């Protein structure tokens, strides 16, 4: 049997997973999305055109590759269909798409609930949600009242919508929020279900059949480790498990089925929304990195907070996920600076530590300990590690040395072909 290789984020998302996924997807028979929803975006540049995928697996761009949305994903059918229509209009076939019948559906009342809850939070308590309804949809999943894809295309849809809307409207009314209309939702969503019906199937058995046939498989994670509901900087996290554990729960595959685990990061770091960020540079340096790296959200267009790469946090991601190879993007960006820094440890109450914790007081107390590196190098013409400038090699070698994990991929630019593979 074959194994499934995994690509996931190591920090706060937006690390450039799409480029690595796109490269590996061209060599995979099956690509799988296992968690999250349209609160995350994978941006891929093909032939000068950018595609921002929020739900469609990146492998859908590769003819002959099966593109699967697993049961751990929460799906806004309006967003998914919009993405599929863009691809169809650009000449791509979407016949290779498969959607889990067990995936939960984001409904309009989830989006309203998301907005209402965030509006009611005090300024210092705001999560920074994208207001896409992700969290409330996952809440319904665990409340056991979610509408699944099998419901959307089945006979129970109307009954479940009316029941859920009745309960949600009690909450909306009590909070002075506009109520939602069950009949309007049914009228809007039934055609969406009809559009997607032919792609919906039992993906769990499908994926295991693919493994038994020795088909090469790739799983793409959304968001990243430090946004994990369990392992991230709680409560400033997402509502799912974008770490390696979410692969099993979001696809039905087992730990035995996992092959390589590639952790994607930038040569610096960034974060969108609220929450602690130890190496943040909330200053001119951070502003410079943001502009050089075009650090604005693929989904929200919000400016990202920027700072230096944190190896303490990276080693935490390596431990949690069992990462076997690193993929580093934006080395070209950091090379534009005359000098830059790498966090190699923390000062915690006067003591040096390399142990990471998401505990709020720990995060507030820690001060980064840096090593400094020389910049002013260009890597755009490099096609191999050996062709990189010596300054770039020194930085990459230090990352390998302190993590114990080899750097397998190096992004040299925005295009899909601008990638060094070792």
mmCIF file of C-alpha atoms in Angstrom:
data_model
loop_
_atom_site.group_PDB
_atom_site.id
_atom_site.type_symbol
_atom_site.label_atom_id
_atom_site.label_comp_id
_atom_site.label_asym_id
_atom_site.label_seq_id
_atom_site.Cartn_x
_atom_site.Cartn_y
_atom_site.Cartn_z
ATOM 1 C CA UNK A 1 0.000 0.000 0.000
ATOM 2 C CA UNK A 2 1.053 3.589 -0.586
ATOM 3 C CA UNK A 3 1.256 6.362 2.027
ATOM 4 C CA UNK A 4 -0.259 9.822 2.137
ATOM 5 C CA UNK A 5 2.202 12.723 2.284
ATOM 6 C CA UNK A 6 1.109 15.834 4.161
ATOM 7 C CA UNK A 7 1.741 19.550 3.699
ATOM 8 C CA UNK A 8 0.857 21.762 6.652
ATOM 9 C CA UNK A 9 1.650 25.181 8.088
ATOM 10 C CA UNK A 10 4.035 25.559 11.000
ATOM 11 C CA UNK A 11 3.056 28.985 12.358
ATOM 12 C CA UNK A 12 -0.050 31.167 11.931
ATOM 13 C CA UNK A 13 -0.958 30.299 8.342
ATOM 14 C CA UNK A 14 -0.208 32.181 5.126
ATOM 15 C CA UNK A 15 3.181 30.448 4.843
ATOM 16 C CA UNK A 16 2.780 29.738 1.133
ATOM 17 C CA UNK A 17 1.557 26.145 1.373
ATOM 18 C CA UNK A 18 -0.116 26.489 -2.017
ATOM 19 C CA UNK A 19 3.187 26.573 -3.917
ATOM 20 C CA UNK A 20 4.480 23.368 -2.306
ATOM 21 C CA UNK A 21 1.098 21.671 -2.613
ATOM 22 C CA UNK A 22 0.882 22.650 -6.265
ATOM 23 C CA UNK A 23 4.304 21.149 -6.984
ATOM 24 C CA UNK A 24 3.570 17.890 -5.154
ATOM 25 C CA UNK A 25 0.047 17.690 -6.576
ATOM 26 C CA UNK A 26 1.444 17.407 -10.107
ATOM 27 C CA UNK A 27 3.063 14.149 -8.979
ATOM 28 C CA UNK A 28 0.095 12.850 -6.946
ATOM 29 C CA UNK A 29 -2.814 10.702 -8.050
ATOM 30 C CA UNK A 30 -4.995 12.051 -5.225
ATOM 31 C CA UNK A 31 -4.999 15.336 -3.295
ATOM 32 C CA UNK A 32 -7.099 15.788 -0.157
ATOM 33 C CA UNK A 33 -8.226 18.801 1.847
ATOM 34 C CA UNK A 34 -8.910 17.668 5.418
ATOM 35 C CA UNK A 35 -9.894 20.617 7.645
ATOM 36 C CA UNK A 36 -10.979 24.238 7.894
ATOM 37 C CA UNK A 37 -13.247 26.174 5.581
ATOM 38 C CA UNK A 38 -13.217 29.274 3.417
ATOM 39 C CA UNK A 39 -11.518 31.262 6.179
ATOM 40 C CA UNK A 40 -8.219 30.208 4.631
ATOM 41 C CA UNK A 41 -6.784 30.650 1.171
ATOM 42 C CA UNK A 42 -4.090 28.874 -0.848
ATOM 43 C CA UNK A 43 -2.818 31.196 -3.551
ATOM 44 C CA UNK A 44 -1.255 29.568 -6.605
ATOM 45 C CA UNK A 45 0.138 31.469 -9.592
ATOM 46 C CA UNK A 46 -0.202 29.621 -12.902
ATOM 47 C CA UNK A 47 0.807 31.152 -16.233
ATOM 48 C CA UNK A 48 0.770 34.612 -14.700
ATOM 49 C CA UNK A 49 -2.706 34.211 -13.166
ATOM 50 C CA UNK A 50 -3.355 33.860 -9.446
ATOM 51 C CA UNK A 51 -5.915 31.395 -8.098
ATOM 52 C CA UNK A 52 -6.948 31.809 -4.458
ATOM 53 C CA UNK A 53 -8.470 28.506 -3.389
ATOM 54 C CA UNK A 54 -10.538 28.641 -0.225
ATOM 55 C CA UNK A 55 -12.225 25.251 -0.502
ATOM 56 C CA UNK A 56 -11.217 23.492 -3.705
ATOM 57 C CA UNK A 57 -8.175 21.228 -3.249
ATOM 58 C CA UNK A 58 -5.168 22.616 -5.106
ATOM 59 C CA UNK A 59 -4.813 19.373 -7.031
ATOM 60 C CA UNK A 60 -7.902 20.267 -9.014
ATOM 61 C CA UNK A 61 -5.603 22.189 -11.380
ATOM 62 C CA UNK A 62 -3.798 18.988 -12.334
ATOM 63 C CA UNK A 63 -5.526 16.830 -14.986
ATOM 64 C CA UNK A 64 -5.843 13.237 -13.879
ATOM 65 C CA UNK A 65 -5.458 14.040 -10.179
ATOM 66 C CA UNK A 66 -8.423 13.231 -7.945
ATOM 67 C CA UNK A 67 -9.236 16.296 -5.802
ATOM 68 C CA UNK A 68 -11.022 15.331 -2.575
ATOM 69 C CA UNK A 69 -12.683 17.517 0.083
ATOM 70 C CA UNK A 70 -12.638 15.425 3.252
ATOM 71 C CA UNK A 71 -15.173 15.099 6.029
ATOM 72 C CA UNK A 72 -13.248 17.472 8.320
ATOM 73 C CA UNK A 73 -13.876 20.478 6.056
ATOM 74 C CA UNK A 74 -16.815 22.830 6.609
ATOM 75 C CA UNK A 75 -18.209 23.869 3.246
ATOM 76 C CA UNK A 76 -19.950 27.047 2.181
ATOM 77 C CA UNK A 77 -21.500 25.775 -1.059
ATOM 78 C CA UNK A 78 -21.817 29.277 -2.466
ATOM 79 C CA UNK A 79 -18.080 29.848 -2.148
ATOM 80 C CA UNK A 80 -17.174 26.423 -3.490
ATOM 81 C CA UNK A 81 -19.386 26.788 -6.551
ATOM 82 C CA UNK A 82 -17.977 30.251 -7.230
ATOM 83 C CA UNK A 83 -14.454 28.770 -7.243
ATOM 84 C CA UNK A 84 -15.500 25.912 -9.487
ATOM 85 C CA UNK A 85 -17.127 28.276 -11.968
ATOM 86 C CA UNK A 86 -13.937 30.353 -12.192
ATOM 87 C CA UNK A 87 -11.986 27.207 -13.011
ATOM 88 C CA UNK A 88 -14.525 26.059 -15.602
ATOM 89 C CA UNK A 89 -14.484 29.467 -17.270
ATOM 90 C CA UNK A 90 -10.684 29.270 -17.486
ATOM 91 C CA UNK A 91 -10.861 25.907 -19.226
ATOM 92 C CA UNK A 92 -10.233 23.566 -16.289
ATOM 93 C CA UNK A 93 -12.269 20.414 -15.824
ATOM 94 C CA UNK A 94 -13.774 19.866 -12.369
ATOM 95 C CA UNK A 95 -14.842 16.275 -13.063
ATOM 96 C CA UNK A 96 -12.008 15.129 -10.788
ATOM 97 C CA UNK A 97 -13.662 16.684 -7.696
ATOM 98 C CA UNK A 98 -15.031 14.509 -4.877
ATOM 99 C CA UNK A 99 -16.762 15.832 -1.734
ATOM 100 C CA UNK A 100 -17.291 13.885 1.474
ATOM 101 C CA UNK A 101 -20.914 13.180 2.275
ATOM 102 C CA UNK A 102 -19.976 13.740 5.932
ATOM 103 C CA UNK A 103 -18.602 17.275 5.513
ATOM 104 C CA UNK A 104 -20.636 19.894 7.400
ATOM 105 C CA UNK A 105 -22.314 22.718 5.493
ATOM 106 C CA UNK A 106 -21.933 26.375 6.450
ATOM 107 C CA UNK A 107 -25.386 27.957 6.496
ATOM 108 C CA UNK A 108 -26.331 31.666 6.475
ATOM 109 C CA UNK A 109 -27.217 31.511 10.174
ATOM 110 C CA UNK A 110 -23.662 30.414 10.953
ATOM 111 C CA UNK A 111 -22.319 33.570 9.334
ATOM 112 C CA UNK A 112 -24.782 35.735 11.255
ATOM 113 C CA UNK A 113 -23.898 33.969 14.506
ATOM 114 C CA UNK A 114 -20.203 34.559 13.789
ATOM 115 C CA UNK A 115 -20.790 38.285 13.252
ATOM 116 C CA UNK A 116 -23.015 38.610 16.309
ATOM 117 C CA UNK A 117 -20.607 36.878 18.696
ATOM 118 C CA UNK A 118 -17.627 38.903 17.512
ATOM 119 C CA UNK A 119 -19.599 42.156 17.755
ATOM 120 C CA UNK A 120 -20.477 41.374 21.367
ATOM 121 C CA UNK A 121 -16.895 40.734 22.446
ATOM 122 C CA UNK A 122 -15.056 43.530 24.223
ATOM 123 C CA UNK A 123 -12.241 45.155 22.188
ATOM 124 C CA UNK A 124 -9.526 43.224 24.032
ATOM 125 C CA UNK A 125 -11.390 39.926 23.730
ATOM 126 C CA UNK A 126 -12.054 39.902 19.989
ATOM 127 C CA UNK A 127 -10.829 36.773 18.216
ATOM 128 C CA UNK A 128 -10.311 38.427 14.834
ATOM 129 C CA UNK A 129 -12.668 35.994 13.094
ATOM 130 C CA UNK A 130 -13.109 36.230 9.336
ATOM 131 C CA UNK A 131 -16.911 36.128 9.888
ATOM 132 C CA UNK A 132 -17.284 33.252 7.414
ATOM 133 C CA UNK A 133 -19.318 31.152 9.849
ATOM 134 C CA UNK A 134 -16.555 28.608 10.429
ATOM 135 C CA UNK A 135 -16.654 28.494 14.233
ATOM 136 C CA UNK A 136 -20.453 28.324 14.562
ATOM 137 C CA UNK A 137 -20.572 25.566 11.943
ATOM 138 C CA UNK A 138 -18.048 23.501 13.903
ATOM 139 C CA UNK A 139 -20.108 24.244 17.042
ATOM 140 C CA UNK A 140 -23.151 22.700 15.353
ATOM 141 C CA UNK A 141 -21.042 19.730 14.319
ATOM 142 C CA UNK A 142 -20.183 18.997 17.932
ATOM 143 C CA UNK A 143 -23.670 19.947 19.096
ATOM 144 C CA UNK A 144 -24.762 17.203 16.676
ATOM 145 C CA UNK A 145 -27.208 19.357 14.765
ATOM 146 C CA UNK A 146 -25.044 20.159 11.726
ATOM 147 C CA UNK A 147 -26.360 19.874 8.203
ATOM 148 C CA UNK A 148 -23.995 17.621 6.260
ATOM 149 C CA UNK A 149 -23.485 17.362 2.547
ATOM 150 C CA UNK A 150 -25.580 14.178 2.595
ATOM 151 C CA UNK A 151 -28.424 16.263 4.050
ATOM 152 C CA UNK A 152 -27.982 19.081 1.543
ATOM 153 C CA UNK A 153 -28.523 16.667 -1.339
ATOM 154 C CA UNK A 154 -31.032 14.441 0.480
ATOM 155 C CA UNK A 155 -34.639 14.385 1.610
ATOM 156 C CA UNK A 156 -34.078 15.682 5.150
ATOM 157 C CA UNK A 157 -32.704 19.095 4.188
ATOM 158 C CA UNK A 158 -35.854 21.192 4.545
ATOM 159 C CA UNK A 159 -36.802 19.658 7.890
ATOM 160 C CA UNK A 160 -33.327 20.199 9.351
ATOM 161 C CA UNK A 161 -33.097 23.785 8.128
ATOM 162 C CA UNK A 162 -36.443 24.706 9.679
ATOM 163 C CA UNK A 163 -35.508 23.087 12.988
ATOM 164 C CA UNK A 164 -32.111 24.781 13.138
ATOM 165 C CA UNK A 165 -33.433 28.170 12.084
ATOM 166 C CA UNK A 166 -36.100 28.012 14.787
ATOM 167 C CA UNK A 167 -33.433 27.429 17.436
ATOM 168 C CA UNK A 168 -31.005 30.010 16.049
ATOM 169 C CA UNK A 169 -33.681 32.688 15.816
ATOM 170 C CA UNK A 170 -34.387 32.321 19.532
ATOM 171 C CA UNK A 171 -30.763 33.263 20.148
ATOM 172 C CA UNK A 172 -30.753 36.063 17.573
ATOM 173 C CA UNK A 173 -33.952 37.569 18.981
ATOM 174 C CA UNK A 174 -32.677 37.434 22.550
ATOM 175 C CA UNK A 175 -29.558 39.324 21.468
ATOM 176 C CA UNK A 176 -31.333 41.927 19.361
ATOM 177 C CA UNK A 177 -29.919 40.484 16.145
ATOM 178 C CA UNK A 178 -31.865 40.158 12.881
ATOM 179 C CA UNK A 179 -33.540 36.775 12.524
ATOM 180 C CA UNK A 180 -33.044 34.574 9.453
ATOM 181 C CA UNK A 181 -35.685 33.180 7.098
ATOM 182 C CA UNK A 182 -35.793 29.385 6.812
ATOM 183 C CA UNK A 183 -37.776 29.367 3.552
ATOM 184 C CA UNK A 184 -35.383 31.805 1.893
ATOM 185 C CA UNK A 185 -32.436 29.630 2.924
ATOM 186 C CA UNK A 186 -34.108 26.499 1.553
ATOM 187 C CA UNK A 187 -34.879 28.228 -1.738
ATOM 188 C CA UNK A 188 -31.280 29.418 -2.093
ATOM 189 C CA UNK A 189 -29.520 26.236 -1.003
ATOM 190 C CA UNK A 190 -31.478 23.524 -2.794
ATOM 191 C CA UNK A 191 -30.110 24.541 -6.231
ATOM 192 C CA UNK A 192 -26.615 24.604 -4.725
ATOM 193 C CA UNK A 193 -27.108 21.059 -3.527
ATOM 194 C CA UNK A 194 -28.290 20.023 -6.973
ATOM 195 C CA UNK A 195 -25.128 21.544 -8.514
ATOM 196 C CA UNK A 196 -22.798 19.682 -6.141
ATOM 197 C CA UNK A 197 -24.689 16.388 -5.875
ATOM 198 C CA UNK A 198 -22.705 14.494 -8.505
ATOM 199 C CA UNK A 199 -19.444 15.166 -6.658
ATOM 200 C CA UNK A 200 -20.648 13.952 -3.237
ATOM 201 C CA UNK A 201 -19.643 10.445 -2.165
ATOM 202 C CA UNK A 202 -18.230 8.283 0.619
ATOM 203 C CA UNK A 203 -14.684 9.628 0.525
ATOM 204 C CA UNK A 204 -13.445 7.464 3.414
ATOM 205 C CA UNK A 205 -13.771 4.217 1.479
ATOM 206 C CA UNK A 206 -12.665 6.020 -1.670
ATOM 207 C CA UNK A 207 -9.376 7.097 -0.074
ATOM 208 C CA UNK A 208 -8.654 3.664 1.382
ATOM 209 C CA UNK A 209 -9.334 2.105 -2.017
ATOM 210 C CA UNK A 210 -6.805 4.531 -3.511
ATOM 211 C CA UNK A 211 -4.192 3.509 -0.930
ATOM 212 C CA UNK A 212 -4.748 -0.167 -1.657
ATOM 213 C CA UNK A 213 -4.222 0.550 -5.349
ATOM 214 C CA UNK A 214 -0.859 2.174 -4.481
ATOM 215 C CA UNK A 215 -1.988 5.551 -5.781
ATOM 216 C CA UNK A 216 0.214 8.421 -4.621
ATOM 217 C CA UNK A 217 -1.645 10.719 -2.232
ATOM 218 C CA UNK A 218 -1.176 14.216 -0.849
ATOM 219 C CA UNK A 219 -3.077 15.904 1.974
ATOM 220 C CA UNK A 220 -3.088 19.697 2.159
ATOM 221 C CA UNK A 221 -3.657 21.355 5.511
ATOM 222 C CA UNK A 222 -5.359 24.697 6.019
ATOM 223 C CA UNK A 223 -4.228 27.402 8.453
ATOM 224 C CA UNK A 224 -1.335 26.170 10.604
ATOM 225 C CA UNK A 225 -0.094 24.605 13.832
ATOM 226 C CA UNK A 226 -0.184 27.699 16.059
ATOM 227 C CA UNK A 227 -3.852 28.186 15.098
ATOM 228 C CA UNK A 228 -4.792 24.633 16.105
ATOM 229 C CA UNK A 229 -7.787 24.486 18.460
ATOM 230 C CA UNK A 230 -5.750 22.370 20.915
ATOM 231 C CA UNK A 231 -2.119 23.249 20.252
ATOM 232 C CA UNK A 232 -2.367 26.895 19.170
ATOM 233 C CA UNK A 233 -2.421 30.216 21.044
ATOM 234 C CA UNK A 234 -5.889 29.616 22.486
ATOM 235 C CA UNK A 235 -8.352 31.352 22.283
ATOM 236 C CA UNK A 236 -6.853 33.159 19.284
ATOM 237 C CA UNK A 237 -7.073 30.070 17.120
ATOM 238 C CA UNK A 238 -9.204 28.503 14.436
ATOM 239 C CA UNK A 239 -12.020 26.041 15.171
ATOM 240 C CA UNK A 240 -10.420 22.925 13.715
ATOM 241 C CA UNK A 241 -7.235 20.860 13.897
ATOM 242 C CA UNK A 242 -4.812 22.034 11.193
ATOM 243 C CA UNK A 243 -2.027 19.966 12.767
ATOM 244 C CA UNK A 244 -1.247 16.402 11.733
ATOM 245 C CA UNK A 245 -4.001 14.916 13.927
ATOM 246 C CA UNK A 246 -6.616 16.677 11.818
ATOM 247 C CA UNK A 247 -5.513 14.621 8.838
ATOM 248 C CA UNK A 248 -6.790 11.418 10.426
ATOM 249 C CA UNK A 249 -10.018 12.865 11.827
ATOM 250 C CA UNK A 250 -10.658 14.891 8.682
ATOM 251 C CA UNK A 251 -10.187 12.100 6.144
ATOM 252 C CA UNK A 252 -10.756 8.734 7.838
ATOM 253 C CA UNK A 253 -7.169 7.709 7.143
ATOM 254 C CA UNK A 254 -5.086 6.262 9.977
ATOM 255 C CA UNK A 255 -1.716 7.198 11.484
ATOM 256 C CA UNK A 256 -0.325 4.076 9.792
ATOM 257 C CA UNK A 257 -1.172 5.615 6.403
ATOM 258 C CA UNK A 258 0.969 8.758 6.886
ATOM 259 C CA UNK A 259 4.201 9.101 4.936
ATOM 260 C CA UNK A 260 6.227 12.328 4.717
ATOM 261 C CA UNK A 261 5.099 15.395 6.686
ATOM 262 C CA UNK A 262 6.271 18.665 5.137
ATOM 263 C CA UNK A 263 6.130 21.781 7.306
ATOM 264 C CA UNK A 264 5.873 25.060 5.414
ATOM 265 C CA UNK A 265 7.206 28.344 6.767
ATOM 266 C CA UNK A 266 8.502 31.691 5.626
ATOM 267 C CA UNK A 267 12.050 32.931 6.060
ATOM 268 C CA UNK A 268 10.405 35.412 8.454
ATOM 269 C CA UNK A 269 6.982 35.104 10.104
ATOM 270 C CA UNK A 270 3.557 36.731 9.947
ATOM 271 C CA UNK A 271 0.188 36.621 11.648
ATOM 272 C CA UNK A 272 -3.316 37.857 10.781
ATOM 273 C CA UNK A 273 -5.734 38.892 13.503
ATOM 274 C CA UNK A 274 -5.407 39.032 17.257
ATOM 275 C CA UNK A 275 -3.261 36.979 19.620
ATOM 276 C CA UNK A 276 0.291 36.738 20.984
ATOM 277 C CA UNK A 277 3.253 36.914 18.635
ATOM 278 C CA UNK A 278 6.637 36.875 20.378
ATOM 279 C CA UNK A 279 8.878 37.881 17.444
ATOM 280 C CA UNK A 280 6.524 40.511 15.982
ATOM 281 C CA UNK A 281 8.159 43.689 14.734
ATOM 282 C CA UNK A 282 5.465 46.290 15.227
ATOM 283 C CA UNK A 283 7.728 48.955 13.798
ATOM 284 C CA UNK A 284 9.402 50.124 10.606
ATOM 285 C CA UNK A 285 11.076 46.744 10.118
ATOM 286 C CA UNK A 286 7.720 44.952 10.262
ATOM 287 C CA UNK A 287 6.250 47.463 7.828
ATOM 288 C CA UNK A 288 9.165 46.927 5.432
ATOM 289 C CA UNK A 289 8.795 43.140 5.531
ATOM 290 C CA UNK A 290 5.047 43.485 4.901
ATOM 291 C CA UNK A 291 5.568 45.572 1.782
ATOM 292 C CA UNK A 292 8.457 43.511 0.426
ATOM 293 C CA UNK A 293 6.532 40.270 0.969
ATOM 294 C CA UNK A 294 3.116 41.652 -0.082
ATOM 295 C CA UNK A 295 1.713 40.446 3.236
ATOM 296 C CA UNK A 296 -2.025 40.939 2.835
ATOM 297 C CA UNK A 297 -4.549 38.166 3.438
ATOM 298 C CA UNK A 298 -5.681 36.046 0.468
ATOM 299 C CA UNK A 299 -9.141 35.788 2.032
ATOM 300 C CA UNK A 300 -9.618 39.023 3.986
ATOM 301 C CA UNK A 301 -7.030 41.365 2.373
ATOM 302 C CA UNK A 302 -6.122 42.381 5.936
ATOM 303 C CA UNK A 303 -2.507 43.519 6.439
ATOM 304 C CA UNK A 304 -0.516 40.836 8.231
ATOM 305 C CA UNK A 305 1.584 41.467 11.291
ATOM 306 C CA UNK A 306 5.212 40.665 10.452
ATOM 307 C CA UNK A 307 8.326 39.711 12.380
ATOM 308 C CA UNK A 308 11.386 37.480 12.541
ATOM 309 C CA UNK A 309 11.382 33.706 12.206
ATOM 310 C CA UNK A 310 10.951 31.942 15.566
ATOM 311 C CA UNK A 311 12.782 28.609 15.821
ATOM 312 C CA UNK A 312 11.396 27.907 19.292
ATOM 313 C CA UNK A 313 7.888 27.907 17.850
ATOM 314 C CA UNK A 314 9.066 26.028 14.757
ATOM 315 C CA UNK A 315 10.553 23.242 16.870
ATOM 316 C CA UNK A 316 7.237 23.007 18.716
ATOM 317 C CA UNK A 317 5.510 22.471 15.351
ATOM 318 C CA UNK A 318 8.116 19.843 14.465
ATOM 319 C CA UNK A 319 7.333 17.955 17.690
ATOM 320 C CA UNK A 320 3.542 18.176 17.381
ATOM 321 C CA UNK A 321 3.426 17.142 13.739
ATOM 322 C CA UNK A 322 6.388 14.804 13.319
ATOM 323 C CA UNK A 323 7.672 16.983 10.488
ATOM 324 C CA UNK A 324 10.150 15.194 8.228
ATOM 325 C CA UNK A 325 10.994 18.023 5.817
ATOM 326 C CA UNK A 326 10.808 21.821 5.766
ATOM 327 C CA UNK A 327 9.638 24.070 2.928
ATOM 328 C CA UNK A 328 10.837 27.663 3.227
ATOM 329 C CA UNK A 329 9.269 30.470 1.227
ATOM 330 C CA UNK A 330 10.089 34.169 0.914
ATOM 331 C CA UNK A 331 13.836 33.672 1.210
ATOM 332 C CA UNK A 332 13.993 36.183 -1.629
ATOM 333 C CA UNK A 333 12.055 38.679 0.515
ATOM 334 C CA UNK A 334 14.270 38.454 3.579
ATOM 335 C CA UNK A 335 17.336 38.694 1.336
ATOM 336 C CA UNK A 336 16.327 42.226 0.382
ATOM 337 C CA UNK A 337 17.069 43.415 3.924
ATOM 338 C CA UNK A 338 20.662 44.455 4.770
ATOM 339 C CA UNK A 339 20.557 42.355 7.952
ATOM 340 C CA UNK A 340 17.899 40.179 9.570
ATOM 341 C CA UNK A 341 17.381 38.124 12.714
ATOM 342 C CA UNK A 342 16.479 34.591 13.757
ATOM 343 C CA UNK A 343 14.977 33.796 17.160
ATOM 344 C CA UNK A 344 16.882 30.792 18.571
ATOM 345 C CA UNK A 345 15.656 30.828 22.197
ATOM 346 C CA UNK A 346 13.574 32.798 24.716
ATOM 347 C CA UNK A 347 14.494 34.674 27.856
ATOM 348 C CA UNK A 348 11.860 33.557 30.367
ATOM 349 C CA UNK A 349 12.194 35.333 33.713
ATOM 350 C CA UNK A 350 15.936 35.617 33.218
ATOM 351 C CA UNK A 351 16.467 32.025 32.115
ATOM 352 C CA UNK A 352 17.176 30.816 28.593
ATOM 353 C CA UNK A 353 14.679 28.280 27.259
ATOM 354 C CA UNK A 354 13.963 26.576 23.956
ATOM 355 C CA UNK A 355 10.669 25.088 25.140
ATOM 356 C CA UNK A 356 7.569 26.646 23.590
ATOM 357 C CA UNK A 357 4.259 27.085 25.388
ATOM 358 C CA UNK A 358 0.950 28.605 24.326
ATOM 359 C CA UNK A 359 0.238 29.674 27.917
ATOM 360 C CA UNK A 360 -0.751 33.349 27.820
ATOM 361 C CA UNK A 361 1.487 34.436 30.719
ATOM 362 C CA UNK A 362 4.432 32.576 29.203
ATOM 363 C CA UNK A 363 3.868 34.333 25.880
ATOM 364 C CA UNK A 364 3.610 37.739 27.558
ATOM 365 C CA UNK A 365 6.758 37.195 29.646
ATOM 366 C CA UNK A 366 9.135 35.701 27.060
ATOM 367 C CA UNK A 367 11.656 37.861 25.256
ATOM 368 C CA UNK A 368 13.221 36.546 22.046
ATOM 369 C CA UNK A 369 16.933 35.804 21.890
ATOM 370 C CA UNK A 370 18.231 36.479 18.397
ATOM 371 C CA UNK A 371 21.092 35.613 16.114
ATOM 372 C CA UNK A 372 21.775 38.080 13.303
ATOM 373 C CA UNK A 373 22.470 37.304 9.651
ATOM 374 C CA UNK A 374 23.684 39.247 6.629
ATOM 375 C CA UNK A 375 21.201 40.031 3.872
ATOM 376 C CA UNK A 376 21.491 41.916 0.600
ATOM 377 C CA UNK A 377 21.369 38.810 -1.583
ATOM 378 C CA UNK A 378 19.382 37.791 -4.648
ATOM 379 C CA UNK A 379 18.193 34.231 -5.236
ATOM 380 C CA UNK A 380 15.860 34.581 -8.229
ATOM 381 C CA UNK A 381 18.231 32.902 -10.697
ATOM 382 C CA UNK A 382 19.101 29.967 -8.448
ATOM 383 C CA UNK A 383 17.848 26.585 -9.664
ATOM 384 C CA UNK A 384 19.544 24.498 -6.971
ATOM 385 C CA UNK A 385 20.739 24.839 -3.394
ATOM 386 C CA UNK A 386 24.319 24.980 -4.634
ATOM 387 C CA UNK A 387 23.518 28.031 -6.767
ATOM 388 C CA UNK A 388 22.199 30.035 -3.803
ATOM 389 C CA UNK A 389 24.347 32.892 -2.460
ATOM 390 C CA UNK A 390 26.547 31.879 0.481
ATOM 391 C CA UNK A 391 24.620 34.229 2.814
ATOM 392 C CA UNK A 392 21.369 32.398 2.032
ATOM 393 C CA UNK A 393 23.009 29.010 2.590
ATOM 394 C CA UNK A 394 24.303 30.098 5.998
ATOM 395 C CA UNK A 395 20.770 30.996 7.081
ATOM 396 C CA UNK A 396 19.208 27.775 5.780
ATOM 397 C CA UNK A 397 21.968 25.633 7.275
ATOM 398 C CA UNK A 398 21.412 27.244 10.674
ATOM 399 C CA UNK A 399 17.692 26.445 10.506
ATOM 400 C CA UNK A 400 18.484 22.827 9.671
ATOM 401 C CA UNK A 401 21.032 22.629 12.459
ATOM 402 C CA UNK A 402 18.668 23.946 15.156
ATOM 403 C CA UNK A 403 15.609 21.957 14.058
ATOM 404 C CA UNK A 404 17.260 18.715 13.013
ATOM 405 C CA UNK A 405 14.972 18.676 9.964
ATOM 406 C CA UNK A 406 16.205 18.990 6.371
ATOM 407 C CA UNK A 407 15.051 21.841 4.149
ATOM 408 C CA UNK A 408 13.462 20.064 1.188
ATOM 409 C CA UNK A 409 11.873 22.985 -0.681
ATOM 410 C CA UNK A 410 12.989 26.601 -1.122
ATOM 411 C CA UNK A 411 10.701 29.162 -2.735
ATOM 412 C CA UNK A 412 12.580 31.644 -4.900
ATOM 413 C CA UNK A 413 9.633 33.705 -6.177
ATOM 414 C CA UNK A 414 5.876 33.819 -6.620
ATOM 415 C CA UNK A 415 5.501 31.562 -9.669
ATOM 416 C CA UNK A 416 4.769 27.834 -9.446
ATOM 417 C CA UNK A 417 8.070 27.030 -11.168
ATOM 418 C CA UNK A 418 10.135 29.210 -8.785
ATOM 419 C CA UNK A 419 10.909 26.402 -6.351
ATOM 420 C CA UNK A 420 14.164 24.638 -5.518
ATOM 421 C CA UNK A 421 13.619 20.971 -4.691
ATOM 422 C CA UNK A 422 16.370 19.100 -2.819
#
